[in-house]
Amino acid sequence: MSLILILEQILNGLQFGVMLFLMAAGLTLVFGVMGLINLAHGALYMVGAFAAAIVAAWTGSFVLALVASLAAAAAAGALVELLVIRKLYDRDHLDQVLATFALILIFSEGTRWVFGSFPLFLDVPSYLSGPISLPGGIEYPLYRLTIIAIGLVVAAGLFWLIARTRIGIQIRAGESDREMIAALGVDISKLYTLVFALGAALAGLAGALVGAIQSVQVGMGEPVLILAFVVIVIGGIGSIKGAMVGALLVGLTDTLGGVFLPQLFGLFMEPASATSVGASLASMLIYILMAAILLVRPSGLYGGQH
Amino acid sequence: MNREKLLNTAVILLLLAIPLWAHMAEEPFLITLATKVAILALAGVGLNIALGIGGLVSLGHAAFFGIGGYAMGILAAHAQNYEPLAEWPMLIEGTNQMPVIWLVAVVASALAALVIGALSLRTSGVYFIMITLAFGQMLYYFAISWTAYGGEDGLSIWVRNEFPGLNTLVPLEFFLICYVILCAALWFAARLARAPFGLALSAARQCEARVETVGITPYQLRLTAFVISGAITGLAGALFADLNRFVSPTMLSWHTSGEIMIFVIIGGVGRLFGPVIGAALFILLEHLLGGISDYWQIYLGGLLLIIVLYARGGVIGAISGREVAHD
């Protein structure tokens, strides 16, 4: 087990974590501001990936594909918010779970209807493919490094948006007291649509970026959605900082566990059973992490105020 | 008798009458559909104890459904291969006897519910939903990576398990087994709702602070309800696996959790017969719409959306003229 392998896996974990953050940020914003649990967030991730794959096939431009993923997911998010989600803010969580579950059924089957069950392909553009040499002699895929960079830039932008801009102030005010900011003359329903579309756009971007390394297919958002839930539970609902820390924890734990647990068990077991026990345990590792954090802090690392 | 009770009686009699008629008319497929309704309704009755009475929105009940299924799959697979399940510290053999399988399914899913419940009931609201969902998915991924029992492909059983004195290969006889279990569970759930335990649980849903003030700990009530709920759903899982003679990780996936919840909601939350009507309607829709279009779940999604947004009491609420089951 060389140092280079460990560093590579840490980068992989970072890349995964950054993608999870893009998903979790939208979910946690929507929950923090509107008090809504949105199971259909994974569907918006899928919408972004499909939009990117179609535009990339049309125009051949990866940048345009990313723009399309942002626009399509934001539009789908705004539309869903106006038609359905808006009616759910005053309802209990059970109604929200069911209605957004219904949205998943509609989105997934609708996409299957239009595009069929076969995956679409979104290729990594030639200027981003291939490995790049990093200091220390690591050869690492340039595209994955780009994903990390994009993710970090978007995260920084989001922190700036929340902390420094007028809209950010309104969003934070909406988290603490929605009647008060409505009374101060902020159009709260417009703000809600905006926050929902913003979260959707982040999910769509994540879908497009990941779609280029995996395949673009129906149901691709659901495993990520559930990991994003784990991230939010770990980080604390409503906290962007918590989402960032949780996403990196989950990304690193999952990636490193998947690679190193089988090797760890190999130290004192036969290779075949070490691989299978290690793989089984690695698949459960992040949930065990979540349970451990819950035992210590039931409302997550940065939860507290909710 | 009010309208709701009339409806309940009609539904439970109809669920018995259709397979009896189908047996006479030699339509075994209809009996299989009715069996599926009875089993899924049983799973819903289990969830309804946590969800309807306790107000615990669990999105992880597929875990218990799947554990029940795997209890059947593992025991029966060992029995059909004549391999003992364990040789140390004592010899444990597989079995193809339903009562033993049921017992194992109930105990295993109750234990799982105890662990999952003890952890997730430390939280409430959205956290609870997400955590039950996450633990359910954990077992799903575990089942996929557990190659000893089929991994992603699942486990097939060649012959349906046996019940003393009955021939379970006759569709009607297997249906009757499931029907009797469903009736017993409905009777149990009705007793539970009226018992001091059920009343206290319901009170904890409505106002936690008052329950604590009179000296009852809501956590213990909820945990007990969650374990009972999980055990019933686990039993349904064992029967469902026996119906299909197949168990796979799909039974553990969160779509299954969502579907069990849909039965409860379509019928009407907190209604004793909600899951029965919901499951019957679900199977009916699956069959009718599935015949029209491969993409029938779009219509299911649309229907569910309409029920949630505009008809909050579900079918029973609409028919009985009262939107809310309790209060």
XYZ file of C-alpha atoms in Angstrom:
633
model
C 0.000 0.000 0.000
C 1.917 3.002 -1.215
C 1.538 6.630 -0.303
C 0.572 7.442 -3.890
C -2.366 5.036 -3.767
C -3.564 6.573 -0.512
C -3.290 10.100 -1.941
C -5.172 9.037 -5.069
C -7.950 7.557 -3.014
C -8.134 10.691 -0.882
C -8.589 12.717 -4.084
C -11.320 10.291 -5.219
C -13.011 10.690 -1.858
C -12.786 14.470 -2.166
C -14.321 14.362 -5.635
C -17.199 12.206 -4.368
C -17.626 14.436 -1.329
C -17.764 17.606 -3.409
C -20.491 16.099 -5.618
C -22.436 15.039 -2.535
C -22.144 18.591 -1.268
C -23.802 19.962 -4.416
C -26.736 17.606 -3.785
C -26.898 18.108 -0.039
C -26.610 21.922 -0.219
C -29.912 22.213 -2.107
C -31.683 19.776 0.194
C -30.493 21.441 3.344
C -31.304 24.960 2.045
C -34.823 23.887 1.097
C -35.290 22.298 4.474
C -33.748 25.156 6.390
C -35.721 27.896 4.656
C -39.019 26.222 3.812
C -39.081 23.361 6.298
C -39.697 20.917 3.446
C -38.292 17.420 2.993
C -37.850 16.864 -0.722
C -37.418 13.259 -1.890
C -37.644 14.395 -5.518
C -34.271 16.133 -5.315
C -32.699 13.087 -6.976
C -35.066 13.536 -9.921
C -33.658 17.027 -10.480
C -30.151 15.534 -10.487
C -31.367 13.184 -13.214
C -32.951 16.058 -15.175
C -29.619 17.902 -15.154
C -27.745 14.849 -16.414
C -30.239 14.174 -19.222
C -30.272 17.812 -20.319
C -26.470 17.802 -20.433
C -26.330 14.547 -22.402
C -28.833 15.837 -24.984
C -27.196 19.228 -25.443
C -23.742 17.637 -25.632
C -25.001 15.285 -28.349
C -26.503 18.236 -30.277
C -23.761 20.798 -30.000
C -20.717 18.784 -28.992
C -19.855 21.411 -26.416
C -19.332 20.305 -22.834
C -19.556 23.823 -21.469
C -22.940 24.345 -23.143
C -24.007 20.970 -21.721
C -23.175 22.136 -18.199
C -25.064 25.385 -18.760
C -28.025 23.369 -20.032
C -27.944 21.137 -16.975
C -28.095 24.168 -14.693
C -30.875 25.796 -16.695
C -32.998 22.666 -17.160
C -32.781 21.624 -13.520
C -33.513 25.159 -12.310
C -36.503 25.395 -14.664
C -37.807 21.975 -13.614
C -37.305 22.945 -9.983
C -39.143 26.244 -10.355
C -41.999 24.559 -12.222
C -42.372 21.820 -9.606
C -42.245 24.420 -6.851
C -44.988 26.505 -8.436
C -47.262 23.562 -9.240
C -46.834 21.206 -6.292
C -44.259 22.029 -3.633
C -45.872 25.373 -2.811
C -48.976 23.579 -1.521
C -46.867 21.467 0.835
C -45.188 24.079 3.035
C -47.997 24.096 5.581
C -48.465 20.342 5.534
C -46.882 17.806 7.853
C -43.807 15.815 6.851
C -45.845 12.755 5.933
C -47.668 14.658 3.185
C -44.383 16.102 1.950
C -42.794 12.655 1.795
C -45.717 11.203 -0.129
C -46.139 14.059 -2.576
C -42.442 14.183 -3.402
C -42.382 10.373 -3.675
C -45.215 10.737 -6.192
C -43.073 13.278 -8.059
C -40.242 10.720 -8.248
C -42.596 8.192 -9.818
C -43.773 10.768 -12.354
C -40.265 12.008 -13.200
C -38.676 8.553 -13.420
C -41.388 6.890 -15.445
C -41.827 9.985 -17.608
C -38.118 9.981 -18.446
C -38.235 6.247 -19.144
C -41.201 6.867 -21.431
C -39.408 9.541 -23.449
C -35.840 8.211 -23.483
C -36.276 4.482 -22.874
C -34.449 2.377 -20.310
C -31.071 2.407 -22.020
C -28.498 4.799 -20.610
C -27.441 7.877 -22.579
C -23.780 8.742 -22.798
C -22.099 11.948 -21.924
C -18.407 11.977 -22.826
C -15.664 13.757 -21.016
C -14.405 16.412 -23.502
C -11.004 15.710 -25.048
C -9.335 18.703 -23.379
C -10.299 17.320 -19.965
C -9.628 13.623 -20.559
C -6.454 11.805 -19.716
C -4.304 11.945 -16.613
C -2.315 14.855 -15.320
C 0.873 14.656 -13.262
C 0.616 16.147 -9.826
C 3.547 17.024 -7.577
C 4.751 13.898 -5.806
C 4.476 11.728 -8.925
C 0.749 11.106 -8.816
C -0.988 10.557 -12.135
C -4.588 11.646 -11.652
C -7.463 12.002 -14.167
C -7.753 15.655 -15.135
C -11.548 15.462 -15.332
C -11.894 14.337 -11.718
C -9.598 17.113 -10.651
C -11.769 19.560 -12.620
C -14.838 18.255 -10.794
C -13.163 18.921 -7.453
C -12.260 22.436 -8.617
C -15.758 23.202 -9.945
C -17.303 21.841 -6.770
C -15.064 23.935 -4.544
C -15.682 27.076 -6.615
C -19.452 26.527 -6.474
C -19.249 25.885 -2.730
C -17.281 29.093 -2.225
C -19.814 30.962 -4.363
C -22.641 29.561 -2.298
C -21.007 30.578 0.974
C -20.470 34.046 -0.477
C -24.081 34.204 -1.659
C -25.434 33.226 1.738
C -23.074 35.312 3.835
C -22.545 38.473 1.778
C -25.436 39.240 -0.559
C -28.872 40.681 -0.033
C -30.555 37.473 -1.182
C -28.374 35.570 1.261
C -29.543 37.823 4.066
C -33.149 37.181 3.080
C -32.545 33.427 2.945
C -30.984 33.439 6.398
C -33.790 35.630 7.693
C -36.307 33.207 6.181
C -34.654 30.407 8.147
C -35.067 32.134 11.453
C -38.436 33.865 11.095
C -40.533 33.739 7.977
C -43.452 35.874 9.252
C -41.074 38.659 10.193
C -39.377 38.939 6.811
C -42.754 38.752 5.065
C -43.878 41.628 7.288
C -40.745 43.557 6.301
C -41.894 43.483 2.691
C -39.897 40.609 1.220
C -41.939 38.638 -1.303
C -41.622 35.347 0.476
C -43.184 33.166 -2.200
C -40.739 34.511 -4.811
C -37.885 33.865 -2.386
C -39.068 30.268 -1.900
C -39.225 29.632 -5.650
C -35.756 31.103 -6.006
C -34.254 28.967 -3.243
C -35.873 25.852 -4.638
C -34.613 26.597 -8.170
C -31.129 27.322 -6.804
C -31.043 23.967 -5.007
C -32.338 22.260 -8.138
C -29.667 23.888 -10.305
C -26.903 22.651 -7.978
C -28.338 19.132 -8.116
C -28.578 19.337 -11.918
C -24.953 20.463 -12.186
C -23.859 17.554 -9.992
C -25.868 15.176 -12.199
C -24.192 16.452 -15.367
C -20.677 16.335 -13.891
C -21.108 12.811 -12.538
C -23.007 11.728 -15.667
C -19.800 12.093 -17.665
C -17.983 9.499 -15.524
C -20.927 7.187 -14.931
C -23.865 6.646 -17.245
C -26.904 8.877 -17.610
C -29.951 6.776 -16.809
C -33.332 6.723 -15.093
C -33.067 6.321 -11.343
C -29.458 7.573 -11.231
C -30.394 10.212 -8.652
C -31.777 7.931 -5.967
C -28.597 6.404 -4.528
C -27.070 9.902 -4.428
C -30.201 11.306 -2.809
C -29.995 8.827 0.026
C -26.302 9.557 0.548
C -27.183 13.257 0.568
C -29.683 12.534 3.344
C -26.933 10.814 5.315
C -24.750 13.881 4.730
C -27.461 16.200 6.028
C -28.173 14.057 9.061
C -24.472 14.048 9.906
C -23.979 17.755 9.245
C -27.201 18.993 10.803
C -30.309 19.987 8.865
C -30.302 23.536 7.518
C -26.578 24.119 7.894
C -24.546 24.696 4.711
C -21.324 24.337 6.676
C -22.628 21.060 8.091
C -23.448 19.891 4.568
C -19.869 20.607 3.471
C -18.264 18.825 6.425
C -20.742 15.939 6.221
C -20.254 15.551 2.459
C -16.474 15.364 2.756
C -16.731 12.930 5.695
C -19.113 10.661 3.790
C -17.167 10.924 0.530
C -13.845 10.084 2.153
C -15.237 7.346 4.422
C -17.045 5.608 1.583
C -14.141 5.762 -0.869
C -11.364 4.904 1.566
C -13.466 2.217 3.267
C -14.257 0.555 -0.047
C -10.567 0.361 -0.963
C -8.838 -0.261 2.331
C -11.277 -2.338 4.420
C -10.851 -5.498 2.269
C -7.066 -5.032 2.523
C -7.322 -4.519 6.267
C -9.292 -7.739 6.691
C -6.775 -9.429 4.397
C -4.177 -9.007 7.129
C -5.805 -11.664 9.297
C -8.243 -13.555 7.018
C -8.107 -15.603 3.834
C -8.103 -13.334 0.755
C -11.483 -14.516 -0.634
C -13.482 -14.082 2.553
C -11.587 -10.901 3.434
C -12.746 -9.357 0.151
C -16.382 -10.300 0.701
C -16.516 -9.370 4.395
C -14.599 -6.172 3.701
C -16.885 -5.210 0.825
C -20.039 -5.905 2.868
C -18.761 -3.884 5.774
C -17.570 -1.070 3.496
C -21.061 -0.767 2.014
C -22.406 -0.189 5.536
C -19.590 2.019 6.771
C -21.166 5.444 6.209
C -24.380 4.352 7.914
C -22.364 3.148 10.884
C -20.637 6.550 10.867
C -24.047 8.224 10.823
C -25.284 6.097 13.730
C -22.143 6.882 15.729
C -22.523 10.626 15.176
C -26.215 10.446 16.087
C -25.370 8.771 19.380
C -23.122 11.681 20.301
C -25.041 14.539 18.656
C -28.663 13.664 17.811
C -29.137 16.848 15.768
C -25.961 16.526 13.705
C -22.561 18.192 13.928
C -23.781 21.721 13.204
C -27.491 21.186 13.930
C -28.530 22.736 17.146
C -30.705 25.666 16.066
C -33.547 23.578 14.608
C -73.144 0.519 12.166
C -71.613 3.612 10.600
C -70.451 3.853 7.020
C -66.820 3.100 7.822
C -67.657 -0.145 9.635
C -69.983 -1.171 6.815
C -67.217 -0.530 4.293
C -64.707 -2.505 6.380
C -67.025 -5.506 6.633
C -67.725 -5.402 2.912
C -64.017 -5.241 2.064
C -62.930 -8.098 4.295
C -65.786 -10.303 3.054
C -65.057 -9.423 -0.561
C -61.390 -10.288 -0.085
C -62.537 -13.752 1.038
C -65.306 -14.157 -1.532
C -63.255 -13.365 -4.647
C -60.685 -16.154 -4.191
C -63.412 -18.638 -3.197
C -65.244 -17.798 -6.410
C -61.998 -17.897 -8.387
C -61.258 -21.341 -6.951
C -64.634 -22.557 -8.217
C -64.194 -20.861 -11.588
C -60.622 -22.174 -11.804
C -58.935 -18.813 -12.113
C -55.784 -19.371 -10.041
C -54.263 -16.043 -11.116
C -57.040 -14.147 -9.353
C -56.311 -16.113 -6.161
C -52.643 -15.144 -6.427
C -53.637 -11.488 -6.766
C -55.882 -11.754 -3.697
C -53.054 -13.431 -1.769
C -50.776 -10.560 -2.722
C -53.387 -8.092 -1.475
C -53.676 -9.925 1.861
C -49.901 -10.044 2.350
C -49.249 -6.431 1.373
C -52.181 -5.362 3.551
C -50.508 -7.208 6.437
C -47.308 -5.242 5.835
C -49.399 -2.068 5.834
C -51.161 -3.045 9.081
C -47.703 -3.294 10.609
C -46.640 0.130 9.348
C -49.972 1.638 10.365
C -49.257 0.879 14.029
C -46.145 3.072 13.902
C -47.456 5.599 11.385
C -51.171 5.840 12.122
C -51.251 5.490 15.889
C -47.740 6.586 16.774
C -47.263 9.252 14.097
C -43.817 7.824 13.276
C -43.153 8.430 9.583
C -40.865 5.485 8.893
C -39.416 5.303 5.392
C -37.455 2.213 6.341
C -40.081 -0.472 6.747
C -38.737 -2.278 3.692
C -35.913 -3.322 6.025
C -38.295 -5.425 8.113
C -40.205 -6.662 5.075
C -36.912 -7.760 3.537
C -35.567 -9.314 6.739
C -38.722 -11.421 6.935
C -38.206 -12.365 3.300
C -34.573 -13.299 3.840
C -35.481 -15.289 6.981
C -37.674 -17.437 4.765
C -35.125 -17.511 1.923
C -32.152 -18.480 4.065
C -33.946 -21.143 6.135
C -35.605 -22.699 3.094
C -32.422 -22.574 0.986
C -30.524 -24.473 3.676
C -33.358 -26.986 3.949
C -33.509 -27.612 0.217
C -29.727 -28.061 -0.056
C -29.525 -30.187 3.128
C -26.801 -27.913 4.442
C -26.935 -27.086 8.131
C -27.184 -23.376 8.915
C -24.587 -23.645 11.645
C -22.667 -26.494 13.188
C -21.148 -24.679 16.084
C -21.965 -24.178 18.976
C -24.905 -26.439 18.133
C -26.287 -27.954 14.972
C -28.919 -25.692 13.412
C -30.618 -26.950 10.290
C -32.696 -25.074 7.745
C -36.417 -25.703 7.687
C -39.324 -25.674 5.296
C -41.987 -25.460 8.002
C -43.877 -22.169 7.788
C -44.561 -21.755 11.529
C -40.839 -22.003 12.323
C -39.997 -19.616 9.487
C -42.607 -17.146 10.703
C -41.225 -17.272 14.218
C -37.695 -16.600 12.970
C -38.952 -13.816 10.670
C -40.855 -12.129 13.494
C -37.993 -12.381 15.976
C -35.359 -11.231 13.472
C -37.349 -8.244 12.243
C -38.329 -7.304 15.802
C -34.660 -7.296 16.790
C -33.776 -5.174 13.764
C -36.614 -2.800 14.625
C -35.316 -2.607 18.190
C -31.847 -1.548 17.047
C -32.993 0.800 14.248
C -35.771 2.224 16.431
C -33.523 2.750 19.456
C -31.157 4.815 17.323
C -33.617 6.707 15.138
C -36.176 7.484 17.855
C -33.538 9.615 19.555
C -34.509 12.113 16.880
C -37.858 13.173 15.471
C -39.476 14.805 12.466
C -37.417 14.989 9.309
C -34.371 13.441 10.959
C -36.427 10.366 11.806
C -37.614 10.017 8.201
C -34.116 10.347 6.786
C -32.511 8.035 9.331
C -35.036 5.224 8.912
C -34.555 5.616 5.165
C -30.781 5.468 5.548
C -30.827 2.353 7.739
C -33.178 0.669 5.279
C -30.749 1.427 2.458
C -27.874 0.146 4.556
C -29.499 -3.283 4.719
C -30.301 -3.055 0.997
C -26.647 -2.499 0.094
C -25.614 -5.138 2.591
C -27.911 -7.683 0.915
C -26.487 -6.765 -2.495
C -22.912 -7.259 -1.359
C -23.684 -10.438 0.648
C -22.816 -12.983 -2.026
C -23.331 -16.028 0.217
C -27.102 -15.645 -0.210
C -27.357 -14.629 -3.845
C -26.216 -11.017 -3.604
C -27.935 -8.906 -6.209
C -29.613 -11.920 -7.875
C -31.524 -12.977 -4.770
C -32.467 -16.463 -3.657
C -34.933 -18.806 -5.331
C -36.795 -21.577 -3.529
C -38.005 -24.512 -5.619
C -41.035 -25.613 -3.630
C -43.243 -23.490 -1.384
C -42.728 -24.182 2.308
C -45.108 -26.453 4.182
C -47.779 -25.856 6.777
C -48.880 -28.831 8.934
C -52.190 -30.215 7.714
C -52.490 -28.058 4.590
C -51.226 -28.288 1.049
C -49.667 -24.873 0.463
C -49.196 -25.597 -3.229
C -52.958 -25.215 -3.716
C -53.367 -21.452 -4.252
C -56.584 -21.251 -2.215
C -55.074 -22.974 0.820
C -52.077 -20.632 0.826
C -54.461 -17.701 0.425
C -56.467 -18.847 3.438
C -53.314 -19.018 5.555
C -52.486 -15.408 4.623
C -56.098 -14.300 5.089
C -56.321 -15.755 8.583
C -53.034 -14.108 9.551
C -54.280 -10.780 8.158
C -57.528 -11.054 10.163
C -55.571 -11.923 13.300
C -53.310 -8.901 12.749
C -56.315 -6.625 12.173
C -57.914 -7.906 15.378
C -54.634 -7.363 17.226
C -54.231 -3.841 15.808
C -57.803 -2.960 16.808
C -57.219 -4.233 20.350
C -53.901 -2.421 20.517
C -55.434 0.895 19.455
C -58.043 0.685 22.239
C -55.702 -0.659 24.918
C -54.048 1.717 27.404
C -50.818 1.285 25.451
C -52.431 2.391 22.182
C -54.180 5.314 23.834
C -50.942 6.496 25.409
C -49.124 6.101 22.083
C -51.797 8.108 20.334
C -51.597 10.748 23.038
C -47.823 10.966 22.580
C -48.428 11.703 18.906
C -50.901 14.457 19.695
C -49.081 16.151 22.523
C -45.763 14.852 23.748
C -45.423 17.275 26.642
C -48.698 16.243 28.285
C -47.817 12.565 28.104
C -44.501 13.268 29.771
C -46.242 15.325 32.445
C -48.372 12.379 33.520
C -45.249 10.294 33.892
C -45.085 8.244 30.701
C -41.899 8.217 28.613
C -42.837 8.680 24.946
C -39.528 7.126 23.836
C -40.394 3.734 25.359
C -43.923 3.796 23.979
C -42.680 4.628 20.508
C -39.901 2.076 20.593
C -42.359 -0.649 21.627
C -44.747 0.396 18.854
C -41.895 0.458 16.332
C -40.820 -3.070 17.309
C -44.380 -4.441 17.077
C -44.815 -2.651 13.772
C -41.559 -4.025 12.386
C -42.380 -7.562 13.527
C -45.741 -7.584 11.723
C -44.196 -6.188 8.559
C -41.458 -8.831 8.849
C -44.065 -11.588 9.014
C -45.633 -10.162 5.868
C -42.202 -10.242 4.234
C -41.823 -13.964 4.987
C -45.240 -14.664 3.442
C -44.486 -12.474 0.420
C -41.237 -14.331 -0.234
C -43.136 -17.606 0.078
C -45.750 -16.400 -2.399
C -43.095 -15.640 -5.004
C -40.752 -18.441 -3.845
C -38.095 -15.792 -4.312
C -36.398 -13.152 -2.240
C -34.088 -10.435 -3.536
C -32.641 -7.111 -2.358
C -35.564 -5.366 -4.127
C -37.698 -6.266 -1.113
C -35.337 -4.116 0.972
C -35.179 -1.134 -1.377
C -36.692 2.178 -0.371
C -39.264 1.906 -3.158
C -40.782 -0.943 -1.168
C -40.920 1.306 1.900
C -42.628 3.956 -0.195
C -45.128 1.473 -1.561
C -46.064 0.117 1.863
C -46.601 3.711 2.919
C -48.740 4.297 -0.177
C -51.101 1.438 0.818
C -51.616 3.052 4.180
C -52.180 6.505 2.713
C -54.461 5.574 -0.189
C -56.687 3.723 2.249
C -56.546 6.382 4.944
C -53.920 6.935 7.672
C -54.756 5.588 11.108
C -57.796 3.668 9.859
C -57.844 0.038 10.843
C -58.751 -1.118 7.342
C -56.801 1.595 5.511
C -53.964 -0.756 4.518
C -56.393 -3.433 3.274
C -58.248 -1.048 0.995
C -55.000 0.653 -0.032
C -53.286 -2.629 -0.926
C -56.349 -3.855 -2.841
C -56.534 -0.606 -4.797
C -52.788 -0.660 -5.457
C -52.859 -4.204 -6.852
C -55.973 -3.379 -8.867
C -54.327 -0.291 -10.336
C -51.103 -2.151 -11.021
C -53.098 -4.787 -12.864
C -55.466 -2.503 -14.777
C -53.092 0.340 -15.619
C -50.191 -2.073 -16.116
C -52.294 -3.670 -18.855
C -52.771 -0.325 -20.608
C -49.263 1.063 -20.357
C -45.827 -0.091 -19.257
C -45.433 3.253 -17.599
C -48.383 2.875 -15.231
C -46.427 4.317 -12.323
C -46.859 7.788 -13.873
C -50.597 7.435 -13.267
C -49.935 6.039 -9.813
C -47.776 9.076 -9.081
C -50.477 11.422 -10.361
C -53.159 9.701 -8.310
C -51.019 9.771 -5.196
C -50.320 13.464 -5.720
C -54.047 14.211 -6.028
C -54.866 12.184 -2.907
C -52.164 13.906 -0.870
C -53.008 17.411 -2.096
C -56.791 17.242 -2.230
C -58.221 14.122 -0.530
C -56.334 13.839 2.683
C -58.445 11.170 4.355
C -57.802 8.619 1.584
C -60.528 6.330 0.281
C -62.062 5.602 3.675
C -62.042 9.298 4.523
C -63.910 10.101 1.297
C -66.490 7.346 1.737
C -67.113 7.664 5.454
C -67.439 11.429 5.157
C -64.879 12.107 7.877
C -61.505 13.293 6.752
C -59.565 12.514 9.884
C -59.394 9.054 11.405
C -58.910 10.089 14.990
C -59.466 13.157 17.227
